[in-house]
Tab-separated table of C-alpha atoms and ligand atoms in Angstrom:
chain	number	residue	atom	x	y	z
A	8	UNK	CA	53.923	44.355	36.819
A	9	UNK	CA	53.431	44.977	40.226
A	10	UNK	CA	52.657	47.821	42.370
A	11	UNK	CA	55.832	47.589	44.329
A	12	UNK	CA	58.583	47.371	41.310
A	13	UNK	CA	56.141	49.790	39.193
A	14	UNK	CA	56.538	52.365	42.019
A	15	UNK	CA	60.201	51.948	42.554
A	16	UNK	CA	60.993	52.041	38.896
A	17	UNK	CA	59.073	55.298	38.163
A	18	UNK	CA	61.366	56.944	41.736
A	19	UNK	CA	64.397	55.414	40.132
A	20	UNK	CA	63.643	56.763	36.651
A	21	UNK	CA	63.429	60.214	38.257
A	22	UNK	CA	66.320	59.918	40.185
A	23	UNK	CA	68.041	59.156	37.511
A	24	UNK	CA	66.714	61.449	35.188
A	25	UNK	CA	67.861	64.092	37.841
A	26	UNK	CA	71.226	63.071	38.213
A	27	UNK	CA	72.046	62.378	34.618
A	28	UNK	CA	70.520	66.588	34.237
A	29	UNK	CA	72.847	67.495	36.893
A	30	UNK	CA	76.060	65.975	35.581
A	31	UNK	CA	75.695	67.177	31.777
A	32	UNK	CA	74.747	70.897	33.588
A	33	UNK	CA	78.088	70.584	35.491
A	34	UNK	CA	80.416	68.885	32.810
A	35	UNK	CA	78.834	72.193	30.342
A	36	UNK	CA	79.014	74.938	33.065
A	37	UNK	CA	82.173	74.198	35.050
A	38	UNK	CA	85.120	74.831	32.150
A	39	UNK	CA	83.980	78.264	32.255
A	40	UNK	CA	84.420	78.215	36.114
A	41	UNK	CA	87.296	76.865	36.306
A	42	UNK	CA	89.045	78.521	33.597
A	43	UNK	CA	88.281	81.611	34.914
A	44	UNK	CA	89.488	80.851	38.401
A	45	UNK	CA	92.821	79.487	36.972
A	46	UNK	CA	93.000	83.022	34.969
A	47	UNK	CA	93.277	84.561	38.452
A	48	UNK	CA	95.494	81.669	40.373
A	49	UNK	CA	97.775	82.678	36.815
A	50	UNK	CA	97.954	86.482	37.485
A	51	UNK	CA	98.366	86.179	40.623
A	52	UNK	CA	101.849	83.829	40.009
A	53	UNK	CA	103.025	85.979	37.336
A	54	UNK	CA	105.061	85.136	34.275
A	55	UNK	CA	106.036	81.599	35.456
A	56	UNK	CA	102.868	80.848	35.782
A	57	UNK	CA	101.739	81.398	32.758
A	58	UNK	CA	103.275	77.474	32.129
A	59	UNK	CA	101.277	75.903	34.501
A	60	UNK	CA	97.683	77.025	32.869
A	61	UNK	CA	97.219	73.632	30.876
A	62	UNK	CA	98.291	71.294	33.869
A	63	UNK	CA	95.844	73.069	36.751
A	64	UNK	CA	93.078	73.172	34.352
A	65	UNK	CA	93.145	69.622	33.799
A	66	UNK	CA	93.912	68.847	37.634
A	67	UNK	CA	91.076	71.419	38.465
A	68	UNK	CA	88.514	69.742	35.720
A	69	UNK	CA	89.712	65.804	36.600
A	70	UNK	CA	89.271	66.695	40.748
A	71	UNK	CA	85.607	68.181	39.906
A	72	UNK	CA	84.923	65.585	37.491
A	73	UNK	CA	86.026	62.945	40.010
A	74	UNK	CA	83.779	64.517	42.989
A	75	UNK	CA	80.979	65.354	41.049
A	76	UNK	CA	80.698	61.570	39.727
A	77	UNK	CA	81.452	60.046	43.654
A	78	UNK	CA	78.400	62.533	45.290
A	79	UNK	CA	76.425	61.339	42.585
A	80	UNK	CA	77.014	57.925	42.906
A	81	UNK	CA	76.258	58.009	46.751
A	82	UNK	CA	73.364	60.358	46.146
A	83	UNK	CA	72.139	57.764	43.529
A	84	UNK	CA	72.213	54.711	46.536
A	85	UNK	CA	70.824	57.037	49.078
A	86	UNK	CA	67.555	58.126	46.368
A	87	UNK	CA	67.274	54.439	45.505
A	88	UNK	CA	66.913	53.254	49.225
A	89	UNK	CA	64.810	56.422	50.234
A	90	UNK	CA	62.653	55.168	46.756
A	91	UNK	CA	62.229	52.029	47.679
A	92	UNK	CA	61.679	52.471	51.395
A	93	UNK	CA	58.880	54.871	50.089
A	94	UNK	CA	57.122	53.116	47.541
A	95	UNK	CA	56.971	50.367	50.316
A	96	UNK	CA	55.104	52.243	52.475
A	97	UNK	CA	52.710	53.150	50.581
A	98	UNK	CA	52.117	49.382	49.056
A	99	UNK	CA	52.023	47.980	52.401
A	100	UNK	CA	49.073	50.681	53.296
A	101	UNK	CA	47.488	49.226	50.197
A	102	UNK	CA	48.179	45.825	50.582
A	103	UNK	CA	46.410	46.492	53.942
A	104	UNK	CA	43.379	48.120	52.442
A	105	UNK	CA	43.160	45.192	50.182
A	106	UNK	CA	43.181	42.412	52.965
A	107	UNK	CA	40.458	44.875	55.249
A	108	UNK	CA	38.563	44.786	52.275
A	109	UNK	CA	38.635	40.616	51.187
A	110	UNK	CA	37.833	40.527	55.126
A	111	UNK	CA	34.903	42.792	55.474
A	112	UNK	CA	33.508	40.936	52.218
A	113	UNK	CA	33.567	37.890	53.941
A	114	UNK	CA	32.013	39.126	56.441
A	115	UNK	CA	34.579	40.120	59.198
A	116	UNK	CA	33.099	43.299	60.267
A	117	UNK	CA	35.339	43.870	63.019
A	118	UNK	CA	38.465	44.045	60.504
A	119	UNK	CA	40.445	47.771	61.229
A	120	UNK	CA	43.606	49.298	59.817
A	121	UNK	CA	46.033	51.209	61.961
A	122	UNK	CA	45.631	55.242	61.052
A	123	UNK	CA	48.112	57.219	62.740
A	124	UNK	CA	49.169	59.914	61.036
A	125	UNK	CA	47.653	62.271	59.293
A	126	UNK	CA	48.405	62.519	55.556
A	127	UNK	CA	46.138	60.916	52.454
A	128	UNK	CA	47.001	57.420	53.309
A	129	UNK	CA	45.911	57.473	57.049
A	130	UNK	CA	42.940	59.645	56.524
A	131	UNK	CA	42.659	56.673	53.971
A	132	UNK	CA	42.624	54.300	56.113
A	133	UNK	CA	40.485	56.448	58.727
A	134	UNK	CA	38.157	56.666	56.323
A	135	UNK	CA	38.231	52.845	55.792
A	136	UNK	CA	37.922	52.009	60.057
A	137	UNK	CA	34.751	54.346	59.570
A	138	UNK	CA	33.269	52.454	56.804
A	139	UNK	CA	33.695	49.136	58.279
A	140	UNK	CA	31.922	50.695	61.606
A	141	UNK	CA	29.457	51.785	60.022
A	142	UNK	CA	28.827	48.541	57.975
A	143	UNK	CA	28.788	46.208	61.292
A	144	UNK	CA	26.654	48.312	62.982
A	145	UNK	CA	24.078	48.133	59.373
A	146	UNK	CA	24.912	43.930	59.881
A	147	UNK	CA	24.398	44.233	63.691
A	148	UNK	CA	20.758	45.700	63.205
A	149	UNK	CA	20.054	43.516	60.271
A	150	UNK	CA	20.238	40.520	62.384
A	151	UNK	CA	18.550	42.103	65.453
A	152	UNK	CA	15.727	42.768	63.218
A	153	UNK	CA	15.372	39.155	62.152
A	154	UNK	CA	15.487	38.468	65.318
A	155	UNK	CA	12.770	40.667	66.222
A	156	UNK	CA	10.373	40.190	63.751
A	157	UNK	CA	10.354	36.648	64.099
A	158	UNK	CA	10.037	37.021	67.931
A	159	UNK	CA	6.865	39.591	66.825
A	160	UNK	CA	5.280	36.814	64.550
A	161	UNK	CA	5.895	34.111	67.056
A	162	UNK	CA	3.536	35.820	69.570
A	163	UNK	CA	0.185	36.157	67.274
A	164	UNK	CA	1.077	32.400	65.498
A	165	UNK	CA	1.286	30.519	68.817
A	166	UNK	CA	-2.051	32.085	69.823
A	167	UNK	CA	-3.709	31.445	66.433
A	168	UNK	CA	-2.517	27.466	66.401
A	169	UNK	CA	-4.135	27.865	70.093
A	170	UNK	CA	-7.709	29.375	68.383
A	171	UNK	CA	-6.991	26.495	65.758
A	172	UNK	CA	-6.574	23.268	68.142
A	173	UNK	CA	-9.073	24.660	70.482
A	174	UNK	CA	-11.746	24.803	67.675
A	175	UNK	CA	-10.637	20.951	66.278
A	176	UNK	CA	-10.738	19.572	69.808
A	177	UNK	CA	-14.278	21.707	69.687
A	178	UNK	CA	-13.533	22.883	73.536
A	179	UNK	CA	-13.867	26.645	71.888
A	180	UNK	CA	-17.425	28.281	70.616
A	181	UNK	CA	-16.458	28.646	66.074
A	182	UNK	CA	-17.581	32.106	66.804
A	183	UNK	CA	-15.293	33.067	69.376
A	184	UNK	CA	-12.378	31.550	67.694
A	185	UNK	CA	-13.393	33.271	64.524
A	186	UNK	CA	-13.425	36.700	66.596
A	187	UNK	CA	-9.875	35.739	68.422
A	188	UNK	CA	-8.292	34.862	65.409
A	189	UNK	CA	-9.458	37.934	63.423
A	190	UNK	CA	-7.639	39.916	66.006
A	191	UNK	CA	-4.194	38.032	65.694
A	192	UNK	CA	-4.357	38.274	62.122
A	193	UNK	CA	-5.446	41.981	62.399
A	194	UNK	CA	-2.183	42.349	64.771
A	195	UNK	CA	0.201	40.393	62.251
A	196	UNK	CA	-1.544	42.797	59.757
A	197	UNK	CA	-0.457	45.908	61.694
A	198	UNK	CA	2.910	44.436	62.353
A	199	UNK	CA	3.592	43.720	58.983
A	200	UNK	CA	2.575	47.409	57.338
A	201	UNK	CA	4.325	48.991	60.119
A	202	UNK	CA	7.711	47.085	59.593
A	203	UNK	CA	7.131	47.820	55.544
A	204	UNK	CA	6.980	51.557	56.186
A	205	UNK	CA	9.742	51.299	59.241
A	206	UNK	CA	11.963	50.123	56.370
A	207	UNK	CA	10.711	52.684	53.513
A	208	UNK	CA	11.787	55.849	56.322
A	209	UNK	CA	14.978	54.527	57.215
A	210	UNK	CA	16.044	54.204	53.695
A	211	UNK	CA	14.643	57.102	53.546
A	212	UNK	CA	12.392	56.300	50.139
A	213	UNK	CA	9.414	57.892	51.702
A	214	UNK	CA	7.506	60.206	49.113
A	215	UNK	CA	6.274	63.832	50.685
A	216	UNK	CA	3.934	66.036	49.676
A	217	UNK	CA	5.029	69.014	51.355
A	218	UNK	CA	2.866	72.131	51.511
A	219	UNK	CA	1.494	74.977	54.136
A	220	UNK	CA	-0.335	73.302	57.056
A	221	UNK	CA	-2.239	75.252	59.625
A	222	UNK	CA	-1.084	73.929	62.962
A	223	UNK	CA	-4.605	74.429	64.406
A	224	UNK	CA	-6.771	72.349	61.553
A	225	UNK	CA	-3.821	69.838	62.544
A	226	UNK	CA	-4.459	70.001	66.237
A	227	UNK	CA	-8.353	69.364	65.719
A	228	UNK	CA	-8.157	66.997	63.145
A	229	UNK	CA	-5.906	65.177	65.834
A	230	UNK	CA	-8.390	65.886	68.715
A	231	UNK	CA	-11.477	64.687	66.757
A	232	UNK	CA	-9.972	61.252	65.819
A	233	UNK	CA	-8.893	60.583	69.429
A	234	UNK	CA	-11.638	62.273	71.646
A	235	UNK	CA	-13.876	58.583	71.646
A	236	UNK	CA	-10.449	56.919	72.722
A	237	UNK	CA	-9.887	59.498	75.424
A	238	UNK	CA	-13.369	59.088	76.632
A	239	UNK	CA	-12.857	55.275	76.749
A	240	UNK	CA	-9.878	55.763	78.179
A	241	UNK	CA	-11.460	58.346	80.912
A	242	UNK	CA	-8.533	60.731	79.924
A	243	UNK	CA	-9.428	64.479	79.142
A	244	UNK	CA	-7.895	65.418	76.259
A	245	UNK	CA	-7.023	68.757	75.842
A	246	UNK	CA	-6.228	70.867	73.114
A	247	UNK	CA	-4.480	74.598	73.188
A	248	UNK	CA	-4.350	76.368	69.511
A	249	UNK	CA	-1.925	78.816	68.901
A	250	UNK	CA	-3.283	82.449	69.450
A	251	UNK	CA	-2.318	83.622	66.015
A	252	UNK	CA	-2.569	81.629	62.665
A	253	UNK	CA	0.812	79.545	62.478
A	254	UNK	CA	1.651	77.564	59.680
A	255	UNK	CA	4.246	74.471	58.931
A	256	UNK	CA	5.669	73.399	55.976
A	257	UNK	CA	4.808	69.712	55.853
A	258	UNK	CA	3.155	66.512	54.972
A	259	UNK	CA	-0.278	66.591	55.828
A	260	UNK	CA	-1.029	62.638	56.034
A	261	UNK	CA	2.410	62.209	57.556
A	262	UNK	CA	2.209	64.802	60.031
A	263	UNK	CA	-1.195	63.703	61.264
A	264	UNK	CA	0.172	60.442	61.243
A	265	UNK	CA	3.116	60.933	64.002
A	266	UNK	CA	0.790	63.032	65.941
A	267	UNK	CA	-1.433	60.363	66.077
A	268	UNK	CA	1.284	58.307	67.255
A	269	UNK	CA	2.261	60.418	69.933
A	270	UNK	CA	-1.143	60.996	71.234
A	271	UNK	CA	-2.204	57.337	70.939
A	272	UNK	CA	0.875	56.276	73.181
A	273	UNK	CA	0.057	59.073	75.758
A	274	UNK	CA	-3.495	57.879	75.655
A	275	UNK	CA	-2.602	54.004	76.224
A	276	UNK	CA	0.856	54.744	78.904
A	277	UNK	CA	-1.357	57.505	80.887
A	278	UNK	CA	-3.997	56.010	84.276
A	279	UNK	CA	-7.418	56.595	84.033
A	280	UNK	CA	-8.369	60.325	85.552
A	281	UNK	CA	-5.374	62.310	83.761
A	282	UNK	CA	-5.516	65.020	81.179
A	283	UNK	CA	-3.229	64.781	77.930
A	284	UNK	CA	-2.342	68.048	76.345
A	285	UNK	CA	-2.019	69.159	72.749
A	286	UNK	CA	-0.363	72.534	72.333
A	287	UNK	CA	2.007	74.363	69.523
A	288	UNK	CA	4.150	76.860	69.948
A	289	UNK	CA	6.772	78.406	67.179
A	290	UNK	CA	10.727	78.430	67.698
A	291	UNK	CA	12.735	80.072	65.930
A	292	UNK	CA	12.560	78.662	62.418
A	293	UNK	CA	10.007	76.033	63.683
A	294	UNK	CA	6.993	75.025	65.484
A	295	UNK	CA	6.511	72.726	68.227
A	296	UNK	CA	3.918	70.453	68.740
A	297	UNK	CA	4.213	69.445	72.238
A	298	UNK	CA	2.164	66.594	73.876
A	299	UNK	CA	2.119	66.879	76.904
A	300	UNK	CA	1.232	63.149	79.862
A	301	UNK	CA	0.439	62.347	83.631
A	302	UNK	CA	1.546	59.027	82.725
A	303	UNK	CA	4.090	56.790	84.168
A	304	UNK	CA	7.498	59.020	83.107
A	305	UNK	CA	10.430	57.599	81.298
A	306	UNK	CA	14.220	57.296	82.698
A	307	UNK	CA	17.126	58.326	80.825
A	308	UNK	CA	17.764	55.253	79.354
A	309	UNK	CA	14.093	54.533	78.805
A	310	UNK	CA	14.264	57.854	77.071
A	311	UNK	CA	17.560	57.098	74.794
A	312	UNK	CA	15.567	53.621	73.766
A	313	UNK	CA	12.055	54.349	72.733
A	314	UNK	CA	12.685	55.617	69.451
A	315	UNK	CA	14.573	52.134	68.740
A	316	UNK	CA	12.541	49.433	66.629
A	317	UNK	CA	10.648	47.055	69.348
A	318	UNK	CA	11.489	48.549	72.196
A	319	UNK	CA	9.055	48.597	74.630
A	320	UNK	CA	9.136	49.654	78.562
A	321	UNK	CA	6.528	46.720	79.290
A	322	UNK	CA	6.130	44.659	76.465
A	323	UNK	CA	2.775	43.392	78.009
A	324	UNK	CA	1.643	46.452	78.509
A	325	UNK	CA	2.363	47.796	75.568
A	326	UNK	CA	1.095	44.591	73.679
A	327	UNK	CA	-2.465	44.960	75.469
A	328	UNK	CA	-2.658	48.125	73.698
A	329	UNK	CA	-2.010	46.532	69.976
A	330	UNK	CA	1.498	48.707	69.939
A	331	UNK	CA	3.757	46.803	67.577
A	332	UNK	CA	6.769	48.932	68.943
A	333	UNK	CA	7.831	50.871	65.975
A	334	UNK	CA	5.363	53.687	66.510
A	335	UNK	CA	7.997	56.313	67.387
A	336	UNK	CA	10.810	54.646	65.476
A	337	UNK	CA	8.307	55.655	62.533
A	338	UNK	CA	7.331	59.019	64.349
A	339	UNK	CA	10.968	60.681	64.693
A	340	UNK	CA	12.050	59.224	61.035
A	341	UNK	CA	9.275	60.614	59.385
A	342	UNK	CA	9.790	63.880	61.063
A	343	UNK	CA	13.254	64.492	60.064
A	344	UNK	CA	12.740	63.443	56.811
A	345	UNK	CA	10.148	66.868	56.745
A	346	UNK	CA	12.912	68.582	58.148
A	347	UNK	CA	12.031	68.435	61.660
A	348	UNK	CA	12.260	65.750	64.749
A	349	UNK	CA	10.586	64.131	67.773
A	350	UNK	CA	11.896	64.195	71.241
A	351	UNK	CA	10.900	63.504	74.509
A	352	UNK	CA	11.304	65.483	77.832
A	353	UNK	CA	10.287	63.236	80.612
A	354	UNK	CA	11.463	61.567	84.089
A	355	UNK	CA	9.593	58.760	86.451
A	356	UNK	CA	6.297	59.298	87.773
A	357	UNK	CA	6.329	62.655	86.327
A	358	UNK	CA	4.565	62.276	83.195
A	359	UNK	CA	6.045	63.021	79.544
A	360	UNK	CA	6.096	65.259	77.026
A	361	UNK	CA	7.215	64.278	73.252
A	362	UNK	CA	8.078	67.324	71.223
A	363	UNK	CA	7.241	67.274	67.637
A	364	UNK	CA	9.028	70.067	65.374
A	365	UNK	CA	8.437	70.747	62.187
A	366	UNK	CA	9.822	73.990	59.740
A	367	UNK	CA	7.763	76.746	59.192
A	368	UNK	CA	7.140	78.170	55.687
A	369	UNK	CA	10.318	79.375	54.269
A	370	UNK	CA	8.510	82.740	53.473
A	371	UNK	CA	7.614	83.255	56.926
A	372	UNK	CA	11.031	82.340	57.616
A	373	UNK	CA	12.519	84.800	55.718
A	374	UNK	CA	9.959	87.641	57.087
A	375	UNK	CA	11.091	86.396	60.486
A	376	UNK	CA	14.576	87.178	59.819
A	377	UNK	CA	13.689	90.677	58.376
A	378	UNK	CA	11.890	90.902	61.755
A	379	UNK	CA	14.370	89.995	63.980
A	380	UNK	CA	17.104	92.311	62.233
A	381	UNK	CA	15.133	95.171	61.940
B	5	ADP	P1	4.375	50.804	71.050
B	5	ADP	O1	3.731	50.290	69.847
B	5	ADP	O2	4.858	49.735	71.980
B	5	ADP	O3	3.605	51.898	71.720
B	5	ADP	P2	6.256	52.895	70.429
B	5	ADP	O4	7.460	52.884	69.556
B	5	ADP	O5	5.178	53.853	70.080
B	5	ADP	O6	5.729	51.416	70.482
B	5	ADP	O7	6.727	53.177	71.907
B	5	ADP	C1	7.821	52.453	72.437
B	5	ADP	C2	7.692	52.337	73.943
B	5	ADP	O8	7.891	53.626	74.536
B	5	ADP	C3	6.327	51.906	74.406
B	5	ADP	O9	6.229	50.506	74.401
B	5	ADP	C4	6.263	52.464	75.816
B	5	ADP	O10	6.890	51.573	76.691
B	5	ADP	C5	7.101	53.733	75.719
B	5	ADP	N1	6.255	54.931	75.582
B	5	ADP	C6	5.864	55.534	74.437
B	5	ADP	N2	5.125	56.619	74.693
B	5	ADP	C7	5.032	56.732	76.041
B	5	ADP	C8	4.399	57.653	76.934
B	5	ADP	N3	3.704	58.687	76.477
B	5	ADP	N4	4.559	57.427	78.258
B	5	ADP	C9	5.279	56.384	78.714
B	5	ADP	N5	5.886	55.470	77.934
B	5	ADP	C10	5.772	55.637	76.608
């Protein structure tokens, strides 16, 4: 059976049910009622009306009887319209739900339901609106990301056909080819692991190995790897430890990994002549590792976009470099899922400086708190 009869029926059935109660309660209670009251309506005549007690009984119980089955009657239309009327509402909010959801499996993303109100059925259908936000904005990347891996790929094939036709038409040395298209392939190679882990950290199937890190072994493991690149580079790189031993509670390959992210961006963005900082400082229930640029500065919307996949300031630029443009996309989701973040602080021609927090030990946590209450 359908919903819409099923509903009605079971409203009915209670109405009924109801009704049917309150007559037999009335037709049992009210001879006792009204035999009473004709008692007094009897006394209060006197001897001749002692005659009359049969008749205004009867009159008494056939008037009641009469009004109790007319109220119940019209109550019995007015619960059967107010059933019905009900039990349609909530089918049609169903019946909605079911044609949003046929749509959105076809693929109609921008399917809604109206949701005023505010009992179950709209917070229902609230909750449904959300859903279907949330899966066009999954589709919407899905197909920018298509889009932008095959614009990725396209760059390093066209130049490797190039290495390829120049070396058949023999107008290119084999062993400069051979060195050109080593690098293209190294690039797709980059491009490709990067894109596989980009993928792991959003779905968030990244596997930690979280344990006590001393910020300053982090800080000069980071400064060792990059000190040739700085000097390359002609770009002092400093470094300023924290006075006192400070500890994180982290991934030690991950962590060293977004640092090196960080620094490797403000090494390629920054001009020739400029100092990069390292520092750490704790806050609060964390540490920041702040690194710190003379470099060309970032504009609020440059800001809001860098941590999106491929997006680049100046894609040549950044290409000379060998970025693939998921370096920080890969940098803030592996630091929130260690519990902390990356952000950046920066404006035009002022430089930048990306903050990277992580959470200290939860026993040093705890001591803090003892600290700060005592
Ligand atoms: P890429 O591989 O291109 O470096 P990222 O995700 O690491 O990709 O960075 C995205 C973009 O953000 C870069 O292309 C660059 O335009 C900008 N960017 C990143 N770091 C800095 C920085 N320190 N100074 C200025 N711009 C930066």
């Amino acid at each position: 059976m359908r919903l819409l009869p099923r509903l009605f029926l079971s409203h009915a059935l209670v109405v009924v049910l109801t009704v049917l109660a309150l007559l037999v309660l009335a037709e049992l209670l009210a001879p006792t009622f009204i035999q009473h009251h004709v008692d007094q309506m009897v006394n209060l005549i006197g001897p001749a009306g002692r005659s009359l007690r049969g008749d205004l009984s009867r009159g008494m119980r056939n008037t009641f009887t009469g009004a109790l089955l007319l109220s119940a009657a019209f109550a019995l239309v007015v619960a059967f319209i107010t059933a019905f009327l009900a039990s349609q509402r909530l089918v049609r909010t169903i019946r909605q739900l079911s044609a949003g959801s046929q749509a959105i499996a076809a693929g109609e993303y921008q399917k809604r339901l109206p949701d005023h109100g505010t009992d179950e059925l709209a917070e229902l259908a609230r909750n449904f609106n959300r859903m279907a936000e949330v899966l066009a904005q999954v589709e919407a990347s899905r197909v920018a990301l298509i889009t932008n891996v095959a614009h990725e790929l396209r760059t390093p094939l066209t130049a490797l056909q190039g290495y390829a036709e120049a070396l058949n038409d023999g107008v290119m040395p084999a062993n400069h080819a051979a060195t050109s298209i080593l690098r293209e392939t190294r690039a797709m190679e980059r491009l490709t692991s990067d894109l596989s882990l980009v993928s792991r950290v959003e779905a968030g199937r990244i596997e930690l190995h979280l344990q006590d890190l001393d910020v300053s072994t982090v800080l000069t493991a980071a400064e060792e790897r990059f000190q040739p690149l700085a000097e390359r580079r002609d770009i002092t790189l400093k470094i300023e430890r924290p006075s006192t031993k400070t500890l994180v509670h982290a991934d030690q390959e991950r962590t060293a990994q977004v640092l090196a992210n960080l620094v490797s961006n403000a090494l390629n963005y920054s001009p020739a002549g400029s100092t990069v900082m390292l520092s750490a400082l704790p806050e609060g229930g964390e540490v920041a590792i702040l690194v710190r640029d003379q470099g060309p500065g970032l504009d609020e919307e440059q800001r809001e976009r860098i941590f999106e996949r491929f997006y680049r300031v100046d894609a040549s630029r950044s290409r000379l470099g060998g970025g693939t443009g998921v370096g920080l996309t890969i940098a803030r989701g592996l630091a929130r899922a260690m519990g902390g973040d990356v952000q950046v602080t920066s404006e035009p021609n002022t430089g930048s400086v990306f903050r990277f927090s992580l959470p200290i030990p939860e026993r040093s946590r705890t001591s803090l708190r003892r600290t700060s209450s005592a």
